[in-house]
XYZ file of C-alpha atoms in Angstrom:
695
model
C 12.062 10.164 -53.730
C 9.573 8.758 -56.294
C 8.847 11.591 -58.973
C 5.038 11.192 -58.430
C 5.933 11.859 -54.555
C 7.480 14.768 -54.921
C 5.297 17.286 -55.867
C 3.535 16.322 -51.879
C 6.621 17.783 -50.363
C 6.373 21.310 -52.037
C 6.728 23.992 -50.200
C 6.509 27.911 -50.441
C 9.533 30.477 -50.153
C 9.942 33.992 -50.942
C 11.688 32.632 -54.083
C 9.605 30.787 -55.128
C 7.938 26.870 -54.947
C 10.143 23.891 -54.043
C 9.768 20.761 -53.220
C 12.190 17.662 -52.301
C 13.665 15.302 -54.886
C 15.186 12.976 -52.249
C 13.887 11.842 -48.500
C 14.490 14.178 -45.867
C 14.754 13.046 -42.330
C 12.763 16.123 -41.435
C 9.517 14.532 -42.323
C 7.527 12.295 -39.753
C 8.118 9.391 -41.567
C 11.374 9.162 -43.070
C 13.122 7.444 -40.393
C 10.356 4.175 -40.563
C 10.777 4.704 -44.383
C 14.759 4.784 -44.244
C 14.725 1.661 -41.501
C 12.382 -0.567 -44.021
C 14.691 0.195 -47.134
C 17.546 -0.683 -45.011
C 16.138 -4.146 -43.553
C 15.106 -4.884 -47.234
C 18.772 -4.201 -48.612
C 20.663 -6.300 -46.036
C 17.573 -8.841 -45.365
C 20.043 -11.705 -45.764
C 22.549 -10.421 -43.730
C 20.903 -8.754 -40.395
C 21.204 -10.853 -37.359
C 24.105 -12.586 -39.075
C 26.686 -10.481 -39.121
C 25.268 -7.019 -39.745
C 23.168 -4.964 -37.284
C 21.604 -1.827 -38.495
C 19.472 1.047 -37.100
C 18.214 3.617 -39.447
C 21.443 5.059 -40.727
C 23.715 3.315 -38.493
C 25.035 -0.263 -40.027
C 27.619 -2.643 -38.100
C 29.090 -5.279 -39.709
C 30.802 -7.756 -37.376
C 33.196 -10.555 -38.165
C 34.392 -13.145 -35.468
C 37.674 -13.878 -37.147
C 39.793 -11.701 -39.149
C 39.774 -13.906 -42.170
C 35.988 -13.565 -42.654
C 36.403 -9.504 -42.580
C 37.105 -8.929 -46.275
C 34.377 -11.251 -47.389
C 31.732 -9.638 -44.572
C 32.363 -6.318 -46.060
C 32.104 -7.477 -49.752
C 28.811 -9.020 -49.119
C 27.591 -5.524 -47.325
C 28.638 -3.273 -50.256
C 27.179 -5.663 -52.977
C 23.812 -5.381 -51.347
C 24.215 -1.791 -51.071
C 24.889 -1.054 -54.968
C 21.862 -2.935 -55.351
C 19.839 -0.459 -53.672
C 22.199 2.188 -54.796
C 22.757 3.467 -51.309
C 25.736 5.511 -50.836
C 28.167 5.741 -47.655
C 30.055 8.767 -46.172
C 33.498 7.977 -45.962
C 34.418 10.390 -43.315
C 31.861 8.738 -40.996
C 33.254 5.043 -41.953
C 35.740 2.937 -39.823
C 36.869 -0.558 -40.506
C 38.606 -3.306 -39.102
C 38.385 -1.972 -35.397
C 37.956 -4.414 -32.272
C 35.376 -1.438 -30.689
C 32.595 1.007 -31.796
C 30.360 3.080 -31.188
C 26.516 1.863 -31.661
C 23.411 3.925 -30.753
C 25.712 5.971 -27.855
C 27.280 3.158 -26.622
C 30.718 1.312 -27.058
C 30.291 -2.159 -28.767
C 32.946 -4.920 -28.714
C 33.783 -8.673 -28.320
C 33.422 -8.272 -24.606
C 29.644 -7.038 -25.008
C 27.932 -3.739 -24.616
C 29.895 -0.684 -22.249
C 29.048 2.505 -21.512
C 30.302 5.517 -23.484
C 33.294 6.994 -21.531
C 32.388 10.519 -22.594
C 29.544 9.966 -21.017
C 30.806 8.983 -18.214
C 32.994 11.594 -17.687
C 30.406 13.923 -18.242
C 29.131 12.983 -14.989
C 32.271 12.040 -13.042
C 33.707 15.501 -13.779
C 30.758 17.437 -12.746
C 30.839 19.625 -9.834
C 28.151 19.742 -7.150
C 24.946 21.284 -8.135
C 24.347 24.486 -6.784
C 20.487 25.054 -8.755
C 17.757 23.110 -9.485
C 18.744 23.421 -12.594
C 22.416 21.623 -11.953
C 20.521 18.960 -10.777
C 18.030 18.396 -13.703
C 21.290 18.290 -15.752
C 22.552 15.999 -13.540
C 19.659 14.005 -13.901
C 19.483 14.119 -17.326
C 23.202 12.553 -18.041
C 22.287 9.715 -15.265
C 19.133 8.570 -17.450
C 21.547 8.323 -20.499
C 23.370 5.513 -18.544
C 20.235 4.371 -16.332
C 20.782 0.655 -18.263
C 24.206 0.236 -16.613
C 23.034 1.336 -13.318
C 21.409 -1.158 -10.536
C 18.704 0.197 -8.144
C 18.701 3.561 -9.872
C 15.423 4.661 -8.541
C 16.925 3.836 -4.981
C 20.181 5.422 -5.539
C 19.200 8.541 -7.334
C 16.236 9.063 -4.414
C 17.822 12.202 -2.652
C 18.433 13.781 -6.239
C 14.803 13.403 -7.546
C 13.755 14.456 -4.436
C 15.710 18.036 -4.650
C 13.816 18.358 -8.017
C 10.826 19.129 -6.450
C 11.999 21.657 -4.146
C 11.447 24.476 -6.167
C 11.518 27.021 -3.308
C 14.469 26.639 -1.361
C 17.487 24.755 -3.070
C 19.650 23.354 -0.393
C 22.191 20.653 -1.407
C 22.170 18.639 1.556
C 24.062 15.465 2.543
C 22.154 12.440 1.648
C 21.994 13.963 -1.949
C 26.234 14.303 -2.050
C 26.129 10.868 -0.696
C 24.113 9.782 -3.556
C 26.083 11.770 -5.987
C 29.546 10.227 -4.564
C 28.009 6.804 -4.797
C 26.839 7.056 -8.745
C 30.254 8.055 -9.284
C 31.811 5.439 -7.832
C 29.636 3.154 -9.485
C 30.290 4.810 -12.952
C 33.998 4.606 -12.423
C 33.919 0.704 -13.158
C 30.540 0.699 -14.998
C 29.582 -3.335 -16.100
C 29.682 -4.698 -19.109
C 26.191 -5.905 -20.312
C 25.825 -8.902 -22.295
C 23.773 -8.883 -25.914
C 21.255 -11.607 -26.045
C 21.319 -14.282 -28.715
C 18.127 -14.681 -30.444
C 15.665 -17.176 -28.836
C 18.136 -16.858 -25.874
C 16.372 -17.478 -22.457
C 16.632 -14.639 -20.090
C 16.295 -14.438 -16.490
C 14.386 -11.434 -14.781
C 15.159 -10.741 -10.867
C 12.636 -8.099 -9.311
C 12.787 -6.923 -6.182
C 11.347 -3.798 -4.585
C 11.339 -1.398 -1.706
C 8.785 1.155 -0.157
C 9.693 3.798 -2.931
C 11.346 2.180 -5.753
C 11.294 -1.151 -7.811
C 13.977 -2.717 -9.764
C 14.532 -5.288 -12.563
C 17.306 -7.123 -13.594
C 17.475 -8.902 -16.926
C 20.265 -11.632 -17.152
C 21.630 -14.571 -19.312
C 22.790 -17.712 -18.091
C 25.791 -18.765 -20.359
C 28.319 -21.559 -20.407
C 31.945 -19.776 -20.075
C 35.866 -20.965 -20.869
C 37.536 -21.952 -17.579
C 34.173 -22.025 -15.695
C 32.889 -25.437 -14.451
C 29.103 -24.083 -14.460
C 27.355 -21.268 -16.590
C 27.629 -18.108 -15.680
C 24.782 -15.131 -15.246
C 25.539 -11.609 -16.798
C 23.256 -8.756 -16.569
C 21.561 -7.481 -19.699
C 19.522 -4.590 -18.786
C 19.345 -2.725 -15.613
C 15.410 -1.422 -15.047
C 14.150 0.733 -12.231
C 11.312 2.910 -11.537
C 10.315 5.693 -8.530
C 6.999 4.732 -7.170
C 4.617 7.952 -6.878
C 2.801 8.255 -3.790
C -0.297 6.216 -4.722
C 2.074 3.091 -5.631
C 3.845 3.477 -2.530
C 0.803 2.263 -0.734
C 1.053 -1.092 -2.556
C 1.368 -4.359 -0.714
C 4.859 -5.762 -1.173
C 4.090 -8.855 -3.422
C 2.093 -6.239 -5.682
C 5.114 -4.115 -6.112
C 6.932 -7.256 -7.236
C 4.253 -8.106 -9.696
C 4.343 -4.039 -10.875
C 8.016 -4.526 -11.594
C 7.428 -7.564 -13.871
C 4.604 -5.502 -15.103
C 6.873 -2.436 -15.747
C 9.891 -4.403 -17.516
C 7.607 -5.915 -20.001
C 6.670 -2.685 -20.891
C 9.902 -0.632 -20.965
C 11.854 -3.993 -22.322
C 8.824 -5.243 -24.505
C 11.320 -6.327 -27.617
C 12.850 -8.856 -24.886
C 9.667 -10.289 -23.532
C 8.767 -10.861 -27.453
C 11.790 -12.047 -28.924
C 13.025 -14.530 -25.648
C 11.609 -16.762 -23.278
C 11.508 -14.843 -19.885
C 11.769 -16.452 -16.945
C 10.986 -14.511 -13.242
C 13.254 -15.373 -10.452
C 11.782 -14.707 -7.029
C 11.461 -15.569 -3.628
C 8.027 -14.466 -3.379
C 5.196 -17.164 -5.265
C 4.823 -14.627 -8.042
C 3.553 -17.184 -10.335
C 0.468 -17.961 -7.962
C -0.425 -14.353 -7.436
C -0.692 -13.753 -11.255
C -2.077 -16.743 -12.777
C -4.771 -16.727 -9.897
C -8.451 -17.066 -11.504
C -9.811 -15.126 -8.574
C -7.481 -12.210 -8.853
C -9.277 -8.511 -8.975
C -8.419 -5.234 -9.492
C -4.637 -4.187 -10.867
C -3.486 -7.740 -10.361
C -6.128 -9.051 -12.726
C -5.209 -6.430 -15.295
C -1.182 -7.016 -15.151
C -2.435 -10.661 -15.493
C -4.102 -10.229 -18.337
C -1.214 -8.259 -20.371
C 1.447 -10.445 -18.920
C -0.176 -13.294 -20.402
C 0.824 -13.794 -23.761
C 4.495 -13.586 -23.058
C 4.313 -17.017 -21.209
C 6.125 -15.970 -18.464
C 7.593 -18.795 -16.319
C 8.355 -18.574 -12.571
C 10.914 -20.155 -10.721
C 12.169 -19.512 -6.429
C 15.617 -18.179 -6.508
C 18.525 -20.193 -5.502
C 21.888 -20.002 -6.128
C 23.288 -16.620 -7.493
C 25.992 -16.966 -10.214
C 27.098 -13.202 -10.753
C 28.609 -11.017 -8.384
C 27.015 -8.040 -9.870
C 23.569 -9.549 -9.235
C 24.710 -10.397 -5.314
C 25.473 -6.853 -5.167
C 21.828 -6.253 -6.255
C 20.005 -8.843 -4.399
C 22.196 -7.797 -1.428
C 21.010 -4.231 -1.206
C 17.857 -4.855 -2.334
C 16.825 -7.279 0.528
C 13.141 -8.040 -0.187
C 10.784 -6.598 2.323
C 8.247 -9.809 3.677
C 4.946 -9.231 5.298
C 5.961 -9.095 9.033
C 5.275 -12.413 10.779
C 3.258 -12.161 14.106
C 6.126 -13.281 16.844
C 4.646 -14.891 19.491
C 4.292 -12.659 22.653
C 6.536 -14.271 25.521
C 6.385 -11.077 27.843
C 3.903 -10.960 30.623
C 1.657 -8.001 31.790
C 1.047 -7.611 35.577
C -2.049 -7.244 37.355
C -2.055 -5.746 41.166
C -5.464 -6.164 42.684
C -7.117 -5.864 46.113
C -10.691 -5.292 47.175
C -11.920 -3.346 50.384
C -15.156 -3.373 52.462
C -15.673 -0.194 54.805
C -18.616 1.137 56.319
C -19.579 3.187 53.301
C -19.463 0.374 50.843
C -16.856 -2.016 49.689
C -14.712 -1.274 46.460
C -11.729 -2.916 44.260
C -8.679 -1.393 42.763
C -6.874 -2.940 39.929
C -3.161 -1.454 38.038
C -1.977 -3.151 34.651
C 1.551 -2.693 33.999
C 3.172 -3.360 30.746
C 6.383 -4.592 30.149
C 7.817 -1.168 29.095
C 6.192 0.086 32.791
C 3.206 2.063 31.424
C 0.470 1.461 33.827
C -3.290 1.566 33.679
C -5.310 2.152 36.701
C -8.902 1.300 37.580
C -10.934 1.905 40.620
C -14.523 0.003 40.970
C -17.359 0.959 43.209
C -19.352 -2.248 44.074
C -22.519 -1.293 44.846
C -24.293 -4.465 46.465
C -23.294 -5.729 50.011
C -20.615 -8.280 49.830
C -17.548 -9.754 52.239
C -13.777 -8.644 51.947
C -13.222 -12.078 50.117
C -15.513 -11.386 47.556
C -14.515 -7.854 46.958
C -11.120 -9.255 46.544
C -12.440 -11.879 43.738
C -13.953 -9.100 42.019
C -10.680 -7.070 41.835
C -9.757 -10.077 39.945
C -12.162 -10.648 37.663
C -12.017 -6.888 36.893
C -8.284 -6.811 35.636
C -8.757 -10.165 34.180
C -11.443 -8.616 31.793
C -9.490 -5.784 31.180
C -6.862 -7.702 29.978
C -8.979 -9.629 27.933
C -10.257 -6.704 26.160
C -7.210 -5.347 25.822
C -6.208 -8.948 23.891
C -3.401 -9.755 26.131
C -1.677 -13.119 25.986
C 0.308 -13.480 29.075
C -0.773 -12.197 32.655
C 0.926 -12.287 35.970
C -2.030 -11.834 38.713
C -0.453 -10.016 42.553
C -2.685 -9.963 45.357
C -2.502 -10.036 49.030
C -5.030 -12.210 49.504
C -3.910 -15.795 50.287
C -7.580 -17.189 50.161
C -7.944 -16.113 46.904
C -4.708 -16.864 45.616
C -4.736 -20.598 47.239
C -7.948 -21.140 46.054
C -7.792 -20.055 42.301
C -4.278 -22.024 41.841
C -6.132 -25.034 43.291
C -4.128 -25.683 46.778
C -7.086 -24.984 48.419
C -10.965 -26.174 48.077
C -13.738 -23.775 48.135
C -16.051 -24.867 49.988
C -18.055 -21.595 50.097
C -20.745 -22.039 47.244
C -20.002 -18.231 46.696
C -16.023 -18.471 46.265
C -16.661 -21.561 44.146
C -18.630 -19.693 41.825
C -16.247 -16.863 41.957
C -13.363 -19.674 41.015
C -15.104 -21.460 38.285
C -15.824 -17.463 36.900
C -12.027 -16.922 37.007
C -11.109 -20.144 34.951
C -13.160 -19.122 32.512
C -11.885 -15.722 31.963
C -8.680 -16.997 31.882
C -9.124 -19.731 29.647
C -8.396 -16.642 26.811
C -4.976 -16.150 28.156
C -2.100 -18.079 26.870
C -0.217 -17.866 30.450
C -2.015 -17.109 33.638
C -1.080 -17.244 37.174
C -1.804 -15.481 40.322
C 0.511 -14.778 43.502
C 0.378 -13.777 46.405
C 2.393 -11.037 47.542
C 2.864 -9.108 50.919
C 0.630 -6.435 51.893
C 3.545 -3.684 51.737
C 4.212 -4.423 48.171
C 0.428 -3.767 47.167
C -0.029 -0.166 48.810
C -1.049 1.569 45.504
C -3.674 -0.586 44.453
C -4.970 -0.858 48.525
C -5.277 3.211 48.091
C -7.403 2.703 45.035
C -9.675 -0.253 46.443
C -10.270 2.369 49.399
C -11.133 5.281 47.101
C -13.806 2.710 45.461
C -14.938 1.517 48.935
C -15.178 5.315 50.195
C -16.883 6.865 47.235
C -14.265 9.520 47.051
C -13.345 11.249 43.659
C -10.991 9.238 41.613
C -7.564 10.623 40.522
C -6.809 11.761 37.193
C -5.836 9.214 34.661
C -7.744 6.580 36.675
C -10.771 4.564 35.062
C -14.281 4.180 36.877
C -16.253 1.778 37.030
C -19.438 0.884 38.764
C -20.746 -2.194 39.506
C -24.342 -2.740 40.834
C -24.480 -6.591 40.839
C -22.184 -9.354 41.640
C -20.468 -11.136 39.045
C -21.704 -14.573 39.766
C -24.825 -16.007 40.972
C -25.028 -17.959 44.410
C -26.506 -21.390 43.305
C -29.988 -21.994 44.582
C -31.446 -25.196 46.063
C -33.410 -25.939 42.736
C -29.975 -25.666 40.679
C -28.214 -28.122 42.755
C -30.991 -30.623 42.845
C -30.112 -33.577 40.448
C -33.171 -33.396 37.908
C -35.270 -36.836 37.517
C -33.996 -38.373 34.340
C -38.005 -39.407 33.535
C -39.122 -35.932 34.016
C -36.716 -34.231 31.476
C -38.348 -33.657 27.998
C -36.223 -34.054 24.777
C -36.753 -31.472 21.769
C -35.178 -31.245 18.664
C -33.427 -27.425 18.554
C -33.097 -25.909 14.764
C -29.759 -24.019 15.493
C -29.193 -21.225 12.998
C -25.445 -21.369 12.045
C -23.730 -18.143 12.198
C -22.676 -16.864 8.845
C -19.146 -16.501 9.584
C -18.443 -20.308 10.112
C -18.320 -21.189 6.016
C -15.399 -18.517 5.981
C -13.843 -19.620 8.868
C -14.041 -23.196 7.644
C -12.461 -21.737 4.216
C -9.732 -19.610 5.806
C -8.442 -22.212 8.017
C -9.271 -25.393 6.505
C -9.959 -24.839 3.013
C -13.114 -26.164 2.948
C -16.229 -24.530 0.532
C -19.975 -25.794 0.653
C -21.337 -27.892 -2.136
C -23.373 -25.097 -3.435
C -20.865 -23.460 -6.268
C -22.636 -20.120 -6.206
C -22.061 -19.668 -2.337
C -18.514 -21.218 -2.285
C -17.752 -18.368 -5.648
C -19.097 -16.242 -3.144
C -16.959 -17.191 -0.085
C -13.829 -17.165 -2.109
C -14.574 -13.407 -3.172
C -15.495 -11.881 0.032
C -12.737 -13.777 1.911
C -9.778 -11.946 -0.055
C -11.162 -9.003 2.548
C -10.808 -10.769 5.567
C -8.842 -12.071 8.276
C -8.548 -13.846 11.552
C -7.525 -12.132 14.251
C -7.322 -14.337 17.962
C -9.655 -16.799 16.432
C -12.675 -13.960 15.531
C -13.506 -13.292 11.397
C -12.741 -9.609 10.726
C -13.296 -7.487 7.309
C -11.044 -4.942 5.851
C -12.850 -1.696 4.957
C -12.526 0.512 2.062
C -10.756 2.648 4.378
C -8.412 0.072 5.284
C -9.899 -0.555 8.712
C -10.687 -3.899 10.233
C -14.515 -4.341 11.308
C -15.020 -7.437 13.571
C -17.828 -9.646 12.040
C -20.631 -10.100 14.406
C -23.831 -12.492 14.558
C -27.009 -10.756 12.877
C -28.567 -10.944 16.701
C -25.333 -8.721 17.900
C -25.553 -6.396 14.901
C -29.555 -5.567 15.654
C -28.626 -4.909 19.139
C -26.384 -2.594 17.816
C -28.187 -0.906 15.668
C -31.292 -0.593 18.225
C -28.323 1.328 20.702
C -27.002 3.591 18.040
C -30.768 4.457 16.830
C -32.509 4.601 20.022
C -30.086 4.421 22.671
C -29.070 7.181 25.521
C -27.173 8.861 22.621
C -29.567 7.586 19.934
C -30.728 10.439 17.317
C -33.154 8.426 15.230
C -30.894 8.374 12.189
C -31.726 6.834 8.912
C -31.302 3.385 7.833
C -28.008 4.341 5.509
C -26.549 6.586 8.645
C -27.206 3.528 11.367
C -25.327 1.507 8.952
C -22.377 3.609 8.280
C -22.254 4.531 11.901
C -21.810 0.723 12.731
C -19.506 0.169 10.065
C -17.234 3.101 11.091
C -17.246 2.084 14.855
C -15.793 -1.573 13.634
C -18.525 -4.002 13.464
C -19.874 -5.726 10.208
C -22.698 -8.288 9.267
C -24.168 -9.218 5.966
C -27.692 -8.296 6.321
C -26.886 -4.591 7.837
C -28.670 -2.429 5.667
C -31.812 -4.681 5.622
C -31.864 -5.234 9.388
C -31.637 -1.272 9.477
C -34.469 -0.370 7.118
C -36.310 -3.225 9.074
C -35.561 -0.902 12.530
C -36.636 2.370 11.076
C -39.592 0.904 9.549
C -40.774 -0.414 12.679
C -39.827 2.596 14.936
C -42.852 4.380 16.278
C -41.284 7.650 16.903
C -39.958 7.495 13.446
C -43.136 6.996 11.470
C -44.993 9.874 13.608
C -41.987 12.364 13.606
C -40.264 11.640 10.738
C -39.949 14.811 8.222
C -41.386 13.661 4.975
C -41.514 15.410 1.885
C -44.780 14.864 -0.288
C -44.336 18.022 -2.495
C -43.684 16.720 -6.233
C -40.080 17.500 -7.574
C -39.716 20.891 -9.819
C -37.225 22.009 -12.134
C -34.461 23.882 -10.703
C -34.966 27.556 -10.465
C -31.872 29.632 -11.581
C -31.776 33.003 -9.871
C -32.717 35.756 -12.465
C -29.725 37.771 -13.435
C -31.142 40.831 -15.527
C -28.111 43.320 -15.666
C -23.861 42.877 -16.089
C -21.852 42.994 -13.078
C -24.891 42.300 -10.831
C -23.859 38.748 -9.743
C -20.014 37.476 -9.551
C -18.912 33.767 -9.362
C -15.363 33.651 -7.130
C -12.764 30.784 -7.355
C -9.423 30.674 -5.886
C -6.919 28.418 -8.359
C -3.602 27.128 -7.237
C -1.407 26.710 -5.752
C 1.234 27.635 -8.566
C 4.938 27.880 -8.839
C 5.810 31.158 -6.874
C 6.452 33.948 -8.315
C 8.904 36.958 -7.869
C 6.553 38.775 -5.735
C 5.763 35.517 -4.355
C 2.177 35.025 -5.790
C 1.077 31.460 -5.591
C -3.320 31.692 -6.175
C -5.603 33.333 -8.771
C -8.272 34.637 -7.590
C -10.609 34.549 -10.485
C -14.028 36.319 -10.531
C -16.320 35.791 -13.387
C -19.368 37.910 -14.209
C -22.697 35.951 -14.317
C -24.311 38.024 -17.145
C -21.559 38.841 -19.856
C -19.303 35.970 -18.761
C -16.286 38.559 -18.074
C -13.546 37.488 -16.448
C -11.141 39.383 -13.831
C -8.155 37.559 -12.358
C -5.988 38.846 -9.503
C -2.908 36.941 -8.246
C -2.636 36.427 -4.829
C -0.260 35.228 -2.053
C -2.527 33.573 0.079
C -5.626 31.540 -0.319
C -7.601 32.584 2.755
C -11.069 34.964 3.488
C -9.125 38.169 4.352
C -7.533 37.810 0.772
C -10.679 37.680 -0.737
C -12.178 40.309 1.393
C -9.530 42.991 0.439
C -10.307 42.335 -3.100
C -13.532 41.920 -2.972
C -14.940 45.159 -4.518
C -14.658 43.684 -7.964
C -18.302 44.971 -8.971
C -17.575 48.492 -8.236
C -15.441 49.078 -10.786
C -17.658 49.363 -13.642
C -20.712 50.234 -11.524
C -22.791 51.133 -8.924
C -23.790 47.853 -6.782
C -27.158 46.499 -7.506
C -29.492 44.965 -5.294
C -32.526 42.731 -5.718
């Protein structure tokens, strides 16, 4: 140590003041200073035939003949800086040696056999401390274990259970699996300076894992072989487990860039994945956490390529065990729902019955009361229409309808003509609703196979109470209107007036055009707005839906429909004349969305006669907050419950804290339960000091 700096390390002892004359490793900057000294001493050898980390120096020689020359060069450099070596810790001419806790040889980097033996010879843990010791030993060899986060998940879960420790089958299986893998640990390759590196990333619901590999040509091999360099894994916390799968993959690359920063800065990195990570990270419109990750990954100049053939058995095991979860594709629903319908006409009135049956056998029963005079055939059509409407609302794709009316089945299928104008109108209405289904069929069945639906239709016509688990609907007007003579008359072409109509386009049209065909308006501001907002939207059955902040989907409606929804909420049968913000919040919670919702709600409330006449309006000017006067000690206490903490020996998990508002005196009482009864039992704190005061 320099003479001028020796007094800066002085310290006092009972025997006097002392100072250091050489650099001790106990000082904060000792390691950095010593590392810099070694770098300066061996600057012309490091990376060529010497590797050094603080006080560990390894001299490597590719051939036996050059070993003496390499050692002579190293000793000459050490003499220049007057650095001494401990002969008891020096080994020369060995094919392998320990460096930083690993075994380094010509083969590559291997795990320390002593550390492996410390795990394989370990007995089954019997308490939480044993599991913690096991986890620490496994972490020391984490770079040799692929998918460590997933394999050791049962062990990590046991560390969270501090109350009752139970060594279960899942933990035992994970322990034995780790032992088997460590019995034959992989040999890791040491990358050469500026050597290209491949990065394989995979993720599942609870962990992400990364494998760093290099691709080299080896003797006797026709094609290059991929060798592992490093395995990295991380167990995701609960909030990160909710990331979409593609975000987990991006987070895996981001996590590896932080943990293996020296590889990312010294080597060109190529990310290999079947997911389009390059398009995701390099997207200029990215927002949120993805944009933050992209900014940090930008300086590394990563390349992204799709995954092809894997040229390493270790990577085959890594990828096979980490089958990437893809976004589930909606498969076409080829199953049929069945609709049994029947109509009934009696002296009391008319009715209809419908039974919807799912492919799994679930039944939905409906009874409809027809409050208008109609024929039996009209009742049959009303039953069919009601069943189709229910299927449409349930967003079914394929239905098969069965009824005992041969007339309805033949007319709807087109085998019979509908000469009656009313029946023709019903046929057109059925065809209009049937156009919403991918598969649709109406068949005639025997009346004996339709007895259950016939009983429901008689309940509707006789006006009897419906049984439980049966939906009741009352229809006051026919579903179709009989065309009049004026409607059937052919208009005079000369009498027709042609007027120009200005049709206001729906606000969802530009979004649908962009999401389906990639078309954007010419206005750049509007185009950016559509691009940004469309990220939270999805198309379901040709309709635009928006994903809210809570994750629920809201159907995008027109402004006219939105205004009608607000009026129904505000002043409908169950309306309570709420404010504009409450109206919009309730409409959004019920699954509706449109752009001008807040403006429409404010306009509705401002024009509501009842709200303007009877709503409460505070005209009192604002004043400063007035605190309750506290004039003596221990008169007013503040209570709070803190916890839960780890359970104590007497099973206490919470702290009941009482603070006097006057003196700020604090009283703390450990309790076992966080409930009102416990607070009531401990609520006589003020009586410990004086008589209770009252204002």
